[in-house]
Each structure stands twice: as structure tokens, then as C-alpha cells.
Short mmCIF file of C-alpha atoms in Angstrom, two decimals:
data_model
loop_
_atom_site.label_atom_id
_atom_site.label_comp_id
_atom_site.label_asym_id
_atom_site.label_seq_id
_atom_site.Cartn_x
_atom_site.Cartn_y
_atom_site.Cartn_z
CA UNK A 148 89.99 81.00 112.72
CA UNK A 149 90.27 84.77 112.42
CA UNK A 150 93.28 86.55 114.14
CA UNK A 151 93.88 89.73 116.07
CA UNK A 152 96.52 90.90 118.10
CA UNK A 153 96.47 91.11 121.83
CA UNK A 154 98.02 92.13 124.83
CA UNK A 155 98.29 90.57 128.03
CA UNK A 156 100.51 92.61 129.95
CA UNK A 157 101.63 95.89 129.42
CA UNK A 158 105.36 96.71 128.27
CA UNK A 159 107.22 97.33 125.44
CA UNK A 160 106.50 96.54 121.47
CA UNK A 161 107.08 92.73 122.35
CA UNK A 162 103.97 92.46 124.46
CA UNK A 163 101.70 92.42 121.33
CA UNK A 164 100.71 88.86 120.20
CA UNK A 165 99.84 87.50 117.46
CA UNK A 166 97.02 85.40 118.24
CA UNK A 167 93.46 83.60 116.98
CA UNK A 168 90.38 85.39 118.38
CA UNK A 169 87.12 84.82 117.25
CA UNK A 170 85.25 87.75 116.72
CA UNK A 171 81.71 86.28 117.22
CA UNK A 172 78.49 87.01 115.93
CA UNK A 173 76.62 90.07 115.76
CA UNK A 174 73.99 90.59 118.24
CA UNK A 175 71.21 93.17 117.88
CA UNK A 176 72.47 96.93 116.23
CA UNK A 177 75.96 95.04 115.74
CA UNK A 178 77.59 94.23 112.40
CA UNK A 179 80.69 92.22 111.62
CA UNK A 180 83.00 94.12 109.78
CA UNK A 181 85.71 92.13 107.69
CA UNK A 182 88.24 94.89 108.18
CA UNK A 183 90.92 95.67 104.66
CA UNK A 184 93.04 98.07 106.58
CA UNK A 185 94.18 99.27 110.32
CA UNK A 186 95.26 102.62 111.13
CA UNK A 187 98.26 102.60 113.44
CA UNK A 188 98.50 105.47 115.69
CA UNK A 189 100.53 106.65 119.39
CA UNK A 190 97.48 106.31 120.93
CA UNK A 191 97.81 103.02 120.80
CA UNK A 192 101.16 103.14 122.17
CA UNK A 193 99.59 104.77 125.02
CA UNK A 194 96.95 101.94 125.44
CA UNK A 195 100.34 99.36 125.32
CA UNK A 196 102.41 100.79 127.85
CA UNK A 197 99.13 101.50 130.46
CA UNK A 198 99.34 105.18 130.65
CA UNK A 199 95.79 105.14 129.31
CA UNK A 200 93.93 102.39 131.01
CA UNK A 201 92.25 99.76 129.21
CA UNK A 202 88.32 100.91 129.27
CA UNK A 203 87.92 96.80 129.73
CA UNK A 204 91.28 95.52 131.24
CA UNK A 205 93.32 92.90 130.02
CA UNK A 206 93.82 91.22 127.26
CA UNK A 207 93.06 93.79 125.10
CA UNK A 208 93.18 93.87 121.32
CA UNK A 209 94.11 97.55 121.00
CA UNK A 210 93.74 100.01 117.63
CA UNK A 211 90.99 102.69 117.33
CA UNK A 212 90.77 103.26 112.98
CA UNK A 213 89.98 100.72 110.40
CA UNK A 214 88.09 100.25 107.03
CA UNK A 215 86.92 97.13 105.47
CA UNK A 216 83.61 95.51 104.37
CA UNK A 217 80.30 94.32 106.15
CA UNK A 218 80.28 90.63 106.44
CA UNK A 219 76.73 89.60 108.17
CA UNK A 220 74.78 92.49 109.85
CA UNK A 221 72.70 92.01 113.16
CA UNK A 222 69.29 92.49 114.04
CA UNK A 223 68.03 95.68 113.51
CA UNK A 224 70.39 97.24 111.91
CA UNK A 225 69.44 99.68 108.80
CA UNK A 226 71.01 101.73 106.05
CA UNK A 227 73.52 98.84 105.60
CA UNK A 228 74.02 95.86 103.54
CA UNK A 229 76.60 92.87 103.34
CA UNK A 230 79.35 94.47 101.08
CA UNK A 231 79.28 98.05 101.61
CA UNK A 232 82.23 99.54 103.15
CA UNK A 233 82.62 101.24 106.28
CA UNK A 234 85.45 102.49 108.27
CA UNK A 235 85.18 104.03 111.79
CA UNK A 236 87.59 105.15 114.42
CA UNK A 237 86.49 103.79 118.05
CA UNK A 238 86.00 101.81 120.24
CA UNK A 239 88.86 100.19 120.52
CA UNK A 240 90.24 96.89 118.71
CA UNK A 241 90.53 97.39 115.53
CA UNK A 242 93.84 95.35 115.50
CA UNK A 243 92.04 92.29 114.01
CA UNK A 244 90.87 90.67 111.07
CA UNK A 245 87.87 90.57 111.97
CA UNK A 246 85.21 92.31 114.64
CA UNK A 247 81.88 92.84 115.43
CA UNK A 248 81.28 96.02 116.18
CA UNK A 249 77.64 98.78 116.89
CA UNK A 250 76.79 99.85 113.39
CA UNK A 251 75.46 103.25 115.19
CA UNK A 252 79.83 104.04 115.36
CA UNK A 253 80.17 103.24 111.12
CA UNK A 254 80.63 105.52 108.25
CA UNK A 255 80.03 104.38 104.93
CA UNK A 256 83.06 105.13 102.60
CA UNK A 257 82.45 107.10 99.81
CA UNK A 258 83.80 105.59 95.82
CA UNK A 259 86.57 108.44 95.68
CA UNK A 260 88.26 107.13 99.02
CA UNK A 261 90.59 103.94 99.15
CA UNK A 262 90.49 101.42 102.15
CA UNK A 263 94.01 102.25 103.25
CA UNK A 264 93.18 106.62 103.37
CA UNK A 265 89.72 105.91 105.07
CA UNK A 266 91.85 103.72 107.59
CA UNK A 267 94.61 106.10 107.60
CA UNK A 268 92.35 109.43 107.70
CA UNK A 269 89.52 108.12 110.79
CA UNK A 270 91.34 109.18 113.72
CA UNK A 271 94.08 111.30 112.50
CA UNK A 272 91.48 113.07 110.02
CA UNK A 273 88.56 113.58 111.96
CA UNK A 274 90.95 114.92 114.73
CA UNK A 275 92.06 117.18 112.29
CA UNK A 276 88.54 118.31 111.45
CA UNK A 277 87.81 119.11 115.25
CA UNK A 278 90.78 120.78 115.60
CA UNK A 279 90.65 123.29 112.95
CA UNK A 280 86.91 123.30 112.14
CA UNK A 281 85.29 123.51 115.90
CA UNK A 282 88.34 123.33 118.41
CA UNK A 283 89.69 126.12 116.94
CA UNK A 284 87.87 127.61 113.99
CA UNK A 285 90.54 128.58 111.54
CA UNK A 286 89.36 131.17 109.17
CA UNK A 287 91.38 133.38 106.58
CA UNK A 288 94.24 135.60 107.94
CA UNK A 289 94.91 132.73 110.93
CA UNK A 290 97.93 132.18 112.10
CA UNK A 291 98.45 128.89 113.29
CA UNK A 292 101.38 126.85 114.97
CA UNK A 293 101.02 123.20 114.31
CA UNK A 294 103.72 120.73 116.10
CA UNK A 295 104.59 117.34 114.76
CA UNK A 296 103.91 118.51 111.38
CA UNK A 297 105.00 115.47 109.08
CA UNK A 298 103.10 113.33 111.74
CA UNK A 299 99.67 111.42 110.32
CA UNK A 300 97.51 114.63 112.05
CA UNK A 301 100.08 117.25 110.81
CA UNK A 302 99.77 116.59 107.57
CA UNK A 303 96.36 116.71 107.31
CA UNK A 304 96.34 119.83 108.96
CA UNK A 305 98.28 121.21 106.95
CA UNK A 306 96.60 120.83 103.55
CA UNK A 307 93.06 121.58 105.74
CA UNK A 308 94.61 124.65 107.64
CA UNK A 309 96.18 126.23 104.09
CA UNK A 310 92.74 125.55 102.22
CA UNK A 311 91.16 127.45 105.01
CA UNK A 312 92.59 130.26 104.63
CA UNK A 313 95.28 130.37 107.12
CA UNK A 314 99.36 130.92 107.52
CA UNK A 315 100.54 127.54 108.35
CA UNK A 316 103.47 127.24 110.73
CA UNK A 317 105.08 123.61 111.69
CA UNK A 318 107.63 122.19 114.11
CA UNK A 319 109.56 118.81 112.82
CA UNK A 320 112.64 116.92 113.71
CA UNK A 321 114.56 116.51 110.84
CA UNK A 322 115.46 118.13 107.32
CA UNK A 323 113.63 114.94 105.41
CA UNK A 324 110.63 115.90 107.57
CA UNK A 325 110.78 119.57 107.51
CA UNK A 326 110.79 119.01 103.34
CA UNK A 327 107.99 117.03 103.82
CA UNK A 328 105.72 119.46 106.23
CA UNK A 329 106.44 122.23 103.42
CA UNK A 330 105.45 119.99 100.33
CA UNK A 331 101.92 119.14 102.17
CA UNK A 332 100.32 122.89 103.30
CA UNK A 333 103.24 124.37 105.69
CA UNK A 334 104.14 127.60 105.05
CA UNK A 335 107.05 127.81 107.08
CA UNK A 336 108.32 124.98 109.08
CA UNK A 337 110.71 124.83 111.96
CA UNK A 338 113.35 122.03 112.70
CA UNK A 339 113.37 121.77 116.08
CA UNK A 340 116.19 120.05 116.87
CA UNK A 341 118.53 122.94 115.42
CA UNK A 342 116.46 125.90 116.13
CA UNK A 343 114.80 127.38 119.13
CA UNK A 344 110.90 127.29 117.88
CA UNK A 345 109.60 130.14 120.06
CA UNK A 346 112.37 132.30 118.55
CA UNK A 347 111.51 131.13 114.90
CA UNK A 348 107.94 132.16 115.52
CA UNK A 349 108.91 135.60 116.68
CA UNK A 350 110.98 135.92 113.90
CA UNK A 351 108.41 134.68 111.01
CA UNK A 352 105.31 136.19 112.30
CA UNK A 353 107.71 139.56 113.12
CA UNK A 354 106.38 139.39 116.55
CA UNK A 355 102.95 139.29 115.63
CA UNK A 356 102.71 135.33 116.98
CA UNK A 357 99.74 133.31 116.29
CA UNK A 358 96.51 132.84 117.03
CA UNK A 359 96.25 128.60 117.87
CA UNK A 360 98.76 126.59 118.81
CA UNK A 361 98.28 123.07 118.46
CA UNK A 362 100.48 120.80 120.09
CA UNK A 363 100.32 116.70 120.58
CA UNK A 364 104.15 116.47 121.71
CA UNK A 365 103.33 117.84 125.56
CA UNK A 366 106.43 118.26 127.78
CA UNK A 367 109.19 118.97 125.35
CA UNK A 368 107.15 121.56 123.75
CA UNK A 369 105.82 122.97 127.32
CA UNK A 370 105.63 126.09 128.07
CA UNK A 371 107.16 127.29 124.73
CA UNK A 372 103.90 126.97 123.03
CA UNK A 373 102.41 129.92 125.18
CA UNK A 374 105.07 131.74 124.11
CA UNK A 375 104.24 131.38 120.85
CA UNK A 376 100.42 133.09 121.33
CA UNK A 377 99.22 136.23 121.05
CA UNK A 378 97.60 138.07 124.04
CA UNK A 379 93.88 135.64 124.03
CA UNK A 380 95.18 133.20 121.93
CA UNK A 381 94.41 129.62 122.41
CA UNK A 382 96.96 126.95 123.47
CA UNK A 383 95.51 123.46 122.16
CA UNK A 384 96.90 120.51 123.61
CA UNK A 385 95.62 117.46 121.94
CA UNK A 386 98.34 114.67 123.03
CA UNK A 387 101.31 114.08 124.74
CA UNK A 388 104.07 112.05 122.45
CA UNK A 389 107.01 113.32 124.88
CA UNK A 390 105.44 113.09 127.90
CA UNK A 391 102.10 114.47 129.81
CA UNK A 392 102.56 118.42 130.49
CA UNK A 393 103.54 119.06 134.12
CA UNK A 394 101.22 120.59 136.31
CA UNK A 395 101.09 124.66 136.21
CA UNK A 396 99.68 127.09 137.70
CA UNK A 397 96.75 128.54 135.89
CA UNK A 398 98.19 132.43 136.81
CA UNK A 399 100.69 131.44 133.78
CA UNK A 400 97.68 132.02 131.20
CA UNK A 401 97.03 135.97 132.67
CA UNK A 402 100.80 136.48 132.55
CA UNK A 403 101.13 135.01 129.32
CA UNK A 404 98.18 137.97 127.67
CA UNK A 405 95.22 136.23 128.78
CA UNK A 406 95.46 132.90 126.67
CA UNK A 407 93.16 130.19 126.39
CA UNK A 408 93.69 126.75 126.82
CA UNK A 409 91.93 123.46 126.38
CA UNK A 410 92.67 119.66 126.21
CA UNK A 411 90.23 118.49 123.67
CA UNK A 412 89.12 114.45 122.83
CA UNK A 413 87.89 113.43 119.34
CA UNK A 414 85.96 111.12 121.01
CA UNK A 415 83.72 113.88 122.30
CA UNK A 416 83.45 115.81 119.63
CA UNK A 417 81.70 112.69 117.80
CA UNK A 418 79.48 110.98 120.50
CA UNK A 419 76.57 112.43 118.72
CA UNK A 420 75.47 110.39 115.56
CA UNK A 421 74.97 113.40 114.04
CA UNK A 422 78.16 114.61 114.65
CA UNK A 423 79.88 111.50 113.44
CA UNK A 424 78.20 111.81 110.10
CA UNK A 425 79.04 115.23 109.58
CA UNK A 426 82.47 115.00 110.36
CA UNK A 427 83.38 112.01 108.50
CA UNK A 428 81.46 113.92 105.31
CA UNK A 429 83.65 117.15 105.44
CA UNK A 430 86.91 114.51 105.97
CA UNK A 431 86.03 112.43 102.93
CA UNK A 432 84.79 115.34 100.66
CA UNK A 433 88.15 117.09 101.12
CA UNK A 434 90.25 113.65 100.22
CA UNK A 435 87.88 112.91 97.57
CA UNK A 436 88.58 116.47 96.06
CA UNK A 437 92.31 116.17 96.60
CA UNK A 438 92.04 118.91 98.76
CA UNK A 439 93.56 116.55 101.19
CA UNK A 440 96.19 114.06 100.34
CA UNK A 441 96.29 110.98 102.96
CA UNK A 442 99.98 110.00 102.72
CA UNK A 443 100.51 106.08 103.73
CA UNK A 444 103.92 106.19 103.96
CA UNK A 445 104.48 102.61 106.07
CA UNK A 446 102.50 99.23 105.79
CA UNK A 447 102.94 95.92 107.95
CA UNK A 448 101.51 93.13 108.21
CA UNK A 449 99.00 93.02 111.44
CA UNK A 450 101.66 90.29 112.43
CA UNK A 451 104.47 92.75 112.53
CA UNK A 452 102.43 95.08 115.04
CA UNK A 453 105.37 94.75 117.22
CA UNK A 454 107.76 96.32 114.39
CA UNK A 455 105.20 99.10 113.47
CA UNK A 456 105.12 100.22 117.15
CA UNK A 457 108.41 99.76 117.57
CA UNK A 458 109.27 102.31 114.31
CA UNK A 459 106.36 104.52 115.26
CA UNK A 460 108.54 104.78 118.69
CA UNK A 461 111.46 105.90 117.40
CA UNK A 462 109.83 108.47 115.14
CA UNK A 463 111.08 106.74 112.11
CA UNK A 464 107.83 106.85 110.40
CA UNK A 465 106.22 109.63 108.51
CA UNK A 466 102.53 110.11 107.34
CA UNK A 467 100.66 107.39 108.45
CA UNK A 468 101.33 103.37 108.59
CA UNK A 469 98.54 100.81 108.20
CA UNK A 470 98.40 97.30 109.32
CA UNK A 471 97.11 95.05 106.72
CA UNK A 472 95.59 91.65 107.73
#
């Protein structure tokens, strides 16, 4: 019997178990995907603790990002055989050995990407791609503020927002972090906990600010990331790891010099086929060129989901972790 973790109730770390699922047959357009690694990311955390709520309800078998190998492939379905491998990043529950899944949300990985950095790289990568490619289009002579820097996203941003051309600004927590921001893209990186980033910014750019700030922490980093834009500069908020962002007034972006600001989904920005296939292209040719290192820094077992989420938590991770069945 094939296993996947579940959760019944929402809570802490401890509510994820363990448990045998069968992941049935696939039905017309479906294929089931014998997965070889699981991306572990805070958005799953979110799906846990029920500030996002389950599309489905409960149980759910949560994880949006994993890579493996077609196993048996539904009516229907073309461009894929038994044996190739795929990776995709939702819908959700990827926490599993096994799934069926709509072949119409697979990419097929190319030879120059591993199973663990196309599980890594789905969600974190292709939100990276959004973000700097169409969010935001970062072009040479950018300026960009990036927080969370040695997080999964960060530092793929990082080596993406350098190669494009811009100065690459982070925010991290600690000195083993802040070294590791630096070594992947970061031109200048801030610790946060001993300096006041808004300051910092002033000070680097000499006053100048930037042009994009992109921020997935939410109300620690509120509003100090307008403060950090110049007049019509975009404040991208693409997550929420300390908390959602209060409500404010919208007056605040004229006071601030006319800023912009958006909340953006990856999930939009692929809906299209089309726009699946593109993105996932421009995210694998840039690992496959080493333009783009995918740094798996942590790996579990998918038994020991508890422990990952638990780590991932208490920011003691760096890079990405994957869950390996």
C-alpha cells in the first residue's frame, strides 16, 4: 500500500500523519506519477494551521511541488509515456508516494535537472520567474530589495535578479545566512535583526532607494518596505511568513511618492498551459546552465514531515528541504 501524509485537524507540526492512502487509478487526462522527491515549503504551513483553507476540506494530504516518474497514464493523455519524468507544482498533495494527478498541470524534466532541484525549484522557482520576469520585470540598472534572502525563493532570486542585470539587495536573520545571501547573487545584504533595513537601504543606494521591493515576510517587514521605494516604485507582497499585513489605508501609497502595489499568486500566473510551459522552460534552462544553483540544503524522510515543518518553523532551515519517500 502506498503512503502519504495527512491531516485531520489543523494544529501544530504533530497533526501530520503518517498514513497508507491509495492513490487510485488514473481516469481520463490523469496520470499516476510515482513521485522521487517533495518540495517542502511555508505554504504548506499555511495549509496546516488553516489560515489558508483547504480547497477540499479535511483530511488533506497537503504539499504543492514534486518530481518523480510516470507510472501508468490515463486515457487520452498525449506527449507522455510510462518513465518520463515530470515534476509540477499544484494542486495540492504532493506529500505522498504516490498520486494521480491531470497530466495538462506536468512538465517534463529536462536531462540537465536532478529530481531533488526540479522538486526543490517548482514552486519556489517558478515564483521566482513571475516575480522578476512578469511581476516585476527586472532589467539592467534595477534596483531591487529582496526579503528572506537565504530562503528557497531568495536564493533563486538572487542568482536570476544578478544575471538580469540588476543591484541585488537582501534582508536575512543571521550572519550564517547573510554569508549565504551574498555567496548566491546578493550584492549587499542586510541582517535584520541588528540593523534597521530601511536605514541600510538609504544608506547603500545613497538615497536613491529601489525600484521593487519584494517581500514574503508581511507584518514584521510592514510598512518599512514602502520606505524603501522610490517615488512609483512597486511594493510586491508575495507571502506573509510573520504574519498577514494589517489593513492600510490606500492614501499611504500617494504619501509614500505614488508607489505601486500588488499581491501576486503563482498560481495565476500559470493557469494557462501555455504559460506553464514557458515558465517551467526559462526555470530549467537557467539551472541547467548553472545560471541558477538550486541549493537542497535539508532532506527528511516524508515520515518526518512533522520534523521538517517543525525546523522550517523555527527558521532553522536554509535553501530548500525535500521530503523523500
Amino acid at each position: 500500500m502506498s503512503k502519504a501524509v495527512r491531516i485531520h485537524a489543523h494544529g501544530g507540526p504533530e497533526v501530520l500523519t503518517y498514513e497508507d492512502a491509495d492513490p487510485g487509478k488514473p481516469g481520463p487526462g490523469q496520470v499516476l506519477v510515482a513521485h522521487k522527491a517533495i518540495g517542502l515549503n511555508f505554504i504548506d504551513v499555511y495549509y496546516r494551521t488553516g489560515l489558508y483553507p483547504p480547497p477540499n476540506g479535511l483530511p488533506l494530504t497537503p504539499g504543492g511541488e514534486a518530481a518523480g516518474v510516470v507510472k501508468e497514464i490515463g486515457e487520452g493523455v498525449g506527449g507522455l509515456k510510462v518513465g518520463d519524468r515530470v515534476a509540477y507544482t499544484t494542486p495540492l498533495g504532493a506529500y505522498a508516494e504516490e498520486r494521480v494527478i491531470a497530466a495538462d498541470r506536468l512538465v517534463t524534466v529536462p536531462d540537465g535537472v536532478t529530481d531533488e532541484q526540479a522538486a526543490a525549484s517548482m514552486l519556489k522557482g517558478l515564483t521566482a520567474e513571475y516575480l522578476l520576469r512578469r511581476t516585476f520585470a527586472v532589467k539592467p540598472g534595477d534596483t531591487i530589495l529582496f526579503h528572506a534572502a537565504a530562503g528557497g525563493v531568495g536564493l533563486i532570486a538572487g542568482q536570476w535578479a544578478k544575471h538580469l542585470g540588476a543591484t541585488v539587495i537582501g534582508t536575512a536573520g543571521s550572519a550564517d545566512k547573510v554569508a549565504l545571501a551574498k555567496s548566491h547573487g546578493y550584492d549587499h545584504v542586510i541582517d535584520y535583526r541588528e540593523t534597521d533595513f530601511v536605514a541600510a537601504v538609504k544608506d547603500i543606494t545613497g538615497g536613491k532607494l529601489c525600484d521593487v521591493v519584494y517581500d514574503s515576510v508581511g507584518k514584521d517587514t510592514f510598512p518599512g518596505s514602502l520606505d524603501c521605494l522610490k517615488p512609483r516604485g512597486m511594493f510586491v507582497s508575495f507571502g506573509q511568513s510573520s504574519g498577514p499585513i494589517p489593513p492600510f489605508a490606500m492614501s499611504i501609497l500617494s504619501q509614500k511618492g505614488s508607489l505601486y502595489a500588488t499581491r501576486p499568486t503563482l498560481f495565476t500566473y500559470i493557469a494557462k498551459r501555455q504559460e506553464l510551459e514557458e515558465a517551467a522552460a526559462a526555470l530549467f534552462s537557467v539551472i541547467a546552465d548553472g545560471t541558477v544553483e538550486i541549493v537542497v540544503n535539508q532532506r527528511h524522510r516524508l515520515a518526518d514531515a512533522a520534523r521538517a515543518h517543525a525546523d522550517l518553523e523555527a527558521r532553522k532551515t536554509t535553501g530548500t528541504t525535500v521530503l523523500i519517500p
